[in-house]
Short mmCIF file of C-alpha atoms in Angstrom, two decimals:
data_model
loop_
_atom_site.label_atom_id
_atom_site.label_comp_id
_atom_site.label_asym_id
_atom_site.label_seq_id
_atom_site.Cartn_x
_atom_site.Cartn_y
_atom_site.Cartn_z
CA UNK B 1 104.09 107.57 89.79
CA UNK B 2 103.31 110.54 91.92
CA UNK B 3 102.87 114.20 91.23
CA UNK B 4 106.35 115.60 91.14
CA UNK B 5 107.99 118.89 91.93
CA UNK B 6 111.55 120.20 91.86
CA UNK B 7 112.81 122.49 94.59
CA UNK B 8 116.08 124.40 94.19
CA UNK B 9 117.43 124.88 97.67
CA UNK B 10 119.76 127.84 98.27
CA UNK B 11 121.30 129.51 101.28
CA UNK B 12 119.59 132.92 101.26
CA UNK B 13 121.14 136.27 102.08
CA UNK B 14 120.22 139.73 103.32
CA UNK B 15 120.73 141.48 99.96
CA UNK B 16 117.75 140.88 97.68
CA UNK B 17 120.12 141.08 94.70
CA UNK B 18 121.78 137.91 95.94
CA UNK B 19 118.84 135.84 94.73
CA UNK B 20 119.05 136.98 91.10
CA UNK B 21 121.14 134.12 89.65
CA UNK B 22 119.04 131.63 91.62
CA UNK B 23 115.84 133.07 90.18
CA UNK B 24 117.40 132.88 86.71
CA UNK B 25 118.35 129.26 87.38
CA UNK B 26 114.80 128.50 88.48
CA UNK B 27 113.35 130.15 85.35
CA UNK B 28 115.78 128.39 82.99
CA UNK B 29 115.04 125.05 84.68
CA UNK B 30 111.28 125.60 84.66
CA UNK B 31 111.39 126.41 80.96
CA UNK B 32 112.90 122.96 80.35
CA UNK B 33 110.42 121.16 82.61
CA UNK B 34 107.04 122.52 81.58
CA UNK B 35 105.10 119.71 83.31
CA UNK B 36 106.80 120.00 86.69
CA UNK B 37 106.58 122.90 89.14
CA UNK B 38 110.03 124.30 89.85
CA UNK B 39 110.50 126.54 92.85
CA UNK B 40 113.18 128.11 95.03
CA UNK B 41 113.42 127.60 98.77
CA UNK B 42 115.96 128.95 101.21
CA UNK B 43 117.79 127.81 104.32
CA UNK B 44 117.70 131.22 105.99
CA UNK B 45 117.29 134.98 105.51
CA UNK B 46 114.96 134.66 102.49
CA UNK B 47 111.46 133.28 101.93
CA UNK B 48 110.08 130.75 101.38
CA UNK B 49 112.04 128.49 103.71
CA UNK B 50 112.18 124.84 102.70
CA UNK B 51 109.54 123.57 105.17
CA UNK B 52 107.02 126.19 104.04
CA UNK B 53 107.66 125.37 100.39
CA UNK B 54 107.29 121.64 100.95
CA UNK B 55 104.08 122.19 102.94
CA UNK B 56 102.73 124.35 100.13
CA UNK B 57 103.54 121.73 97.48
CA UNK B 58 102.11 118.91 99.59
CA UNK B 59 98.88 120.78 100.16
CA UNK B 60 98.64 121.18 96.40
CA UNK B 61 98.82 117.42 95.86
CA UNK B 62 102.54 116.98 95.16
CA UNK B 63 103.81 113.71 96.63
CA UNK B 64 107.27 113.35 95.07
CA UNK B 65 109.77 116.18 95.65
CA UNK B 66 113.34 116.35 94.42
CA UNK B 67 115.55 118.87 96.23
CA UNK B 68 118.64 120.20 94.42
CA UNK B 69 121.08 122.00 96.73
CA UNK B 70 122.29 125.05 94.80
CA UNK B 71 125.49 125.26 96.79
CA UNK B 72 129.09 125.12 95.64
CA UNK B 73 130.63 123.33 98.63
CA UNK B 74 129.21 120.75 100.97
CA UNK B 75 129.65 122.28 104.38
CA UNK B 76 127.61 122.17 107.55
CA UNK B 77 124.51 123.46 105.78
CA UNK B 78 124.34 120.42 103.50
CA UNK B 79 125.98 117.88 105.80
CA UNK B 80 123.94 118.75 108.88
CA UNK B 81 121.21 121.37 108.44
CA UNK B 82 119.59 119.98 105.28
CA UNK B 83 119.45 116.33 106.45
CA UNK B 84 117.80 117.50 109.70
CA UNK B 85 115.29 119.60 107.77
CA UNK B 86 114.47 116.72 105.43
CA UNK B 87 114.15 114.20 108.25
CA UNK B 88 111.61 116.51 109.92
CA UNK B 89 109.77 117.06 106.61
CA UNK B 90 109.44 113.29 106.13
CA UNK B 91 107.80 113.08 109.59
CA UNK B 92 105.51 116.02 108.85
CA UNK B 93 104.57 114.76 105.37
CA UNK B 94 104.64 110.95 105.51
CA UNK B 95 102.89 110.66 102.14
CA UNK B 96 105.48 112.72 100.29
CA UNK B 97 108.64 111.17 98.92
CA UNK B 98 111.56 113.63 99.33
CA UNK B 99 114.85 113.00 97.56
CA UNK B 100 117.93 115.19 97.93
CA UNK B 101 120.54 115.06 95.12
CA UNK B 102 124.17 116.22 95.23
CA UNK B 103 125.13 119.86 95.30
CA UNK B 104 125.36 121.60 91.94
CA UNK B 105 128.96 122.56 92.69
CA UNK B 106 130.02 118.91 92.66
CA UNK B 107 128.69 118.31 89.15
CA UNK B 108 131.56 117.83 86.64
CA UNK B 109 129.86 119.88 83.91
CA UNK B 110 129.28 122.76 86.35
CA UNK B 111 132.91 122.56 87.38
CA UNK B 112 133.96 122.58 83.73
CA UNK B 113 131.89 125.69 83.06
CA UNK B 114 133.34 127.40 86.15
CA UNK B 115 136.84 126.45 85.00
CA UNK B 116 136.25 128.00 81.60
CA UNK B 117 135.03 131.16 83.27
CA UNK B 118 138.11 131.35 85.53
CA UNK B 119 140.44 130.80 82.57
CA UNK B 120 138.64 133.43 80.48
CA UNK B 121 138.78 135.96 83.34
CA UNK B 122 142.51 136.24 82.81
CA UNK B 123 142.35 137.22 79.16
CA UNK X 1 153.10 143.50 81.12
CA UNK X 2 153.51 142.41 84.68
CA UNK X 3 153.73 139.05 86.33
CA UNK X 4 150.24 137.75 86.65
CA UNK X 5 148.40 135.49 89.09
CA UNK X 6 144.82 134.27 89.37
CA UNK X 7 143.17 133.97 92.77
CA UNK X 8 139.90 132.07 93.19
CA UNK X 9 138.14 133.69 96.11
CA UNK X 10 135.65 131.56 98.07
CA UNK X 11 133.72 131.94 101.29
CA UNK X 12 135.28 129.25 103.48
CA UNK X 13 133.52 126.94 105.92
CA UNK X 14 134.15 124.94 109.06
CA UNK X 15 133.98 121.52 107.35
CA UNK X 16 137.25 120.76 105.52
CA UNK X 17 135.19 118.74 102.97
CA UNK X 18 133.53 122.00 101.92
CA UNK X 19 136.66 123.06 100.04
CA UNK X 20 136.81 119.97 97.80
CA UNK X 21 135.01 121.36 94.74
CA UNK X 22 136.98 124.61 95.04
CA UNK X 23 140.26 122.72 95.12
CA UNK X 24 139.10 120.78 92.06
CA UNK X 25 138.25 124.05 90.35
CA UNK X 26 141.69 125.44 91.20
CA UNK X 27 143.40 122.32 89.84
CA UNK X 28 141.34 122.29 86.64
CA UNK X 29 141.99 125.96 86.10
CA UNK X 30 145.69 125.66 86.82
CA UNK X 31 145.99 122.81 84.33
CA UNK X 32 144.70 125.17 81.62
CA UNK X 33 146.97 128.07 82.67
CA UNK X 34 150.41 126.49 83.03
CA UNK X 35 152.20 129.85 83.00
CA UNK X 36 150.15 131.56 85.66
CA UNK X 37 149.97 130.66 89.37
CA UNK X 38 146.37 129.82 90.33
CA UNK X 39 145.51 129.76 94.03
CA UNK X 40 142.54 129.68 96.38
CA UNK X 41 141.90 132.29 99.06
CA UNK X 42 139.03 132.55 101.51
CA UNK X 43 136.92 135.22 103.13
CA UNK X 44 136.69 133.46 106.47
CA UNK X 45 136.99 130.17 108.37
CA UNK X 46 139.66 128.75 106.01
CA UNK X 47 143.25 129.62 105.14
CA UNK X 48 144.78 131.41 103.35
CA UNK X 49 142.65 134.54 103.65
CA UNK X 50 142.76 136.90 100.70
CA UNK X 51 145.16 139.47 102.25
CA UNK X 52 147.70 136.76 103.17
CA UNK X 53 147.51 135.24 99.70
CA UNK X 54 147.95 138.60 97.96
CA UNK X 55 150.90 139.46 100.25
CA UNK X 56 152.50 136.14 99.45
CA UNK X 57 152.05 136.63 95.68
CA UNK X 58 153.34 140.21 95.84
CA UNK X 59 156.43 139.18 97.80
CA UNK X 60 157.07 136.63 95.04
CA UNK X 61 157.09 139.36 92.40
CA UNK X 62 153.50 139.16 91.13
CA UNK X 63 152.19 142.60 90.23
CA UNK X 64 148.95 141.82 88.39
CA UNK X 65 146.31 139.80 90.23
CA UNK X 66 142.89 138.80 88.95
CA UNK X 67 140.40 137.74 91.62
CA UNK X 68 137.50 135.49 90.63
CA UNK X 69 134.72 135.33 93.23
CA UNK X 70 133.65 131.69 93.36
CA UNK X 71 130.22 132.55 94.71
CA UNK X 72 126.77 131.85 93.26
CA UNK X 73 124.99 134.99 94.46
CA UNK X 74 126.24 138.52 94.94
CA UNK X 75 125.33 139.28 98.53
CA UNK X 76 127.00 141.31 101.23
CA UNK X 77 130.24 139.34 100.96
CA UNK X 78 130.76 140.44 97.37
CA UNK X 79 128.96 143.82 97.51
CA UNK X 80 130.61 145.00 100.70
CA UNK X 81 133.30 142.71 102.22
CA UNK X 82 135.32 142.05 99.06
CA UNK X 83 135.47 145.69 97.86
CA UNK X 84 136.67 146.72 101.35
CA UNK X 85 139.31 143.99 101.33
CA UNK X 86 140.50 144.96 97.84
CA UNK X 87 140.58 148.67 98.68
CA UNK X 88 142.86 147.89 101.62
CA UNK X 89 145.00 145.57 99.52
CA UNK X 90 145.54 148.33 96.97
CA UNK X 91 146.78 150.60 99.78
CA UNK X 92 149.00 147.86 101.18
CA UNK X 93 150.41 146.87 97.76
CA UNK X 94 150.48 150.04 95.62
CA UNK X 95 152.60 148.35 92.96
CA UNK X 96 150.16 145.50 92.41
CA UNK X 97 147.22 145.82 90.00
CA UNK X 98 144.22 143.96 91.45
CA UNK X 99 141.17 143.29 89.30
CA UNK X 100 137.98 141.63 90.53
CA UNK X 101 135.72 140.01 87.93
CA UNK X 102 132.06 138.99 88.27
CA UNK X 103 130.97 136.04 90.37
CA UNK X 104 131.03 132.65 88.66
CA UNK X 105 127.33 132.19 89.44
CA UNK X 106 126.46 135.08 87.12
CA UNK X 107 128.17 133.54 84.11
CA UNK X 108 125.64 132.33 81.49
CA UNK X 109 127.58 129.15 80.73
CA UNK X 110 127.74 128.26 84.43
CA UNK X 111 124.01 128.91 84.74
CA UNK X 112 123.42 126.68 81.70
CA UNK X 113 125.43 123.86 83.26
CA UNK X 114 123.57 124.24 86.55
CA UNK X 115 120.25 124.23 84.67
CA UNK X 116 121.19 120.98 82.93
CA UNK X 117 122.07 119.48 86.29
CA UNK X 118 118.76 120.53 87.84
CA UNK X 119 116.78 119.14 84.89
CA UNK X 120 118.73 115.86 84.97
CA UNK X 121 118.15 115.48 88.72
CA UNK X 122 114.49 114.78 88.04
CA UNK X 123 115.05 111.89 85.69
#
């Protein structure tokens, strides 16, 4: 029964506009989880990076972090980079439980919504 | 009223497994559009690239192509690379109408589904 936090983990990009849907996702999620801090963290190119965000949460007393990869496909970033990052974070923060769930793009309901969008784009 | 096709445009990655949710999206979309060819095309690292796919469709008699960017954020790939690709394709295929719609990640229903997934990941 720790103090929990949810971190939405995204790739990052050079264009600031890139982050807009991720910020909207963070805000929508936070509105549905009023008792849990919900934040964004990035792999590269944008701040905060995941290690800085986890350190920040840990220093604030969070000891149970769920990381949601906001990625469509599971490529090298999720298969290799994220596990390495999380392994290091577990060493750096031994008192913090860190769980990584599947990528949003693998979720059937997300796929259904994307399908509906693709179908509608033709009409 | 031309002969239409729908192209789902994704980034591409080195890991073949990365394409799995995109292939599922293509199959789900195709099942709902039995009269329209639905295909995947990539920006980089995977085949077919967008120009090859458009050339293939055009040579098969398609003259009205809708491109759906299967991206979450609109960064340099969608703000710069894709418009340049499409501008060149319109020069190369003057008889083919090519329309690009918004990225799937900007769609409110897709955001809602991602939100539900993020919320559920905590429980």
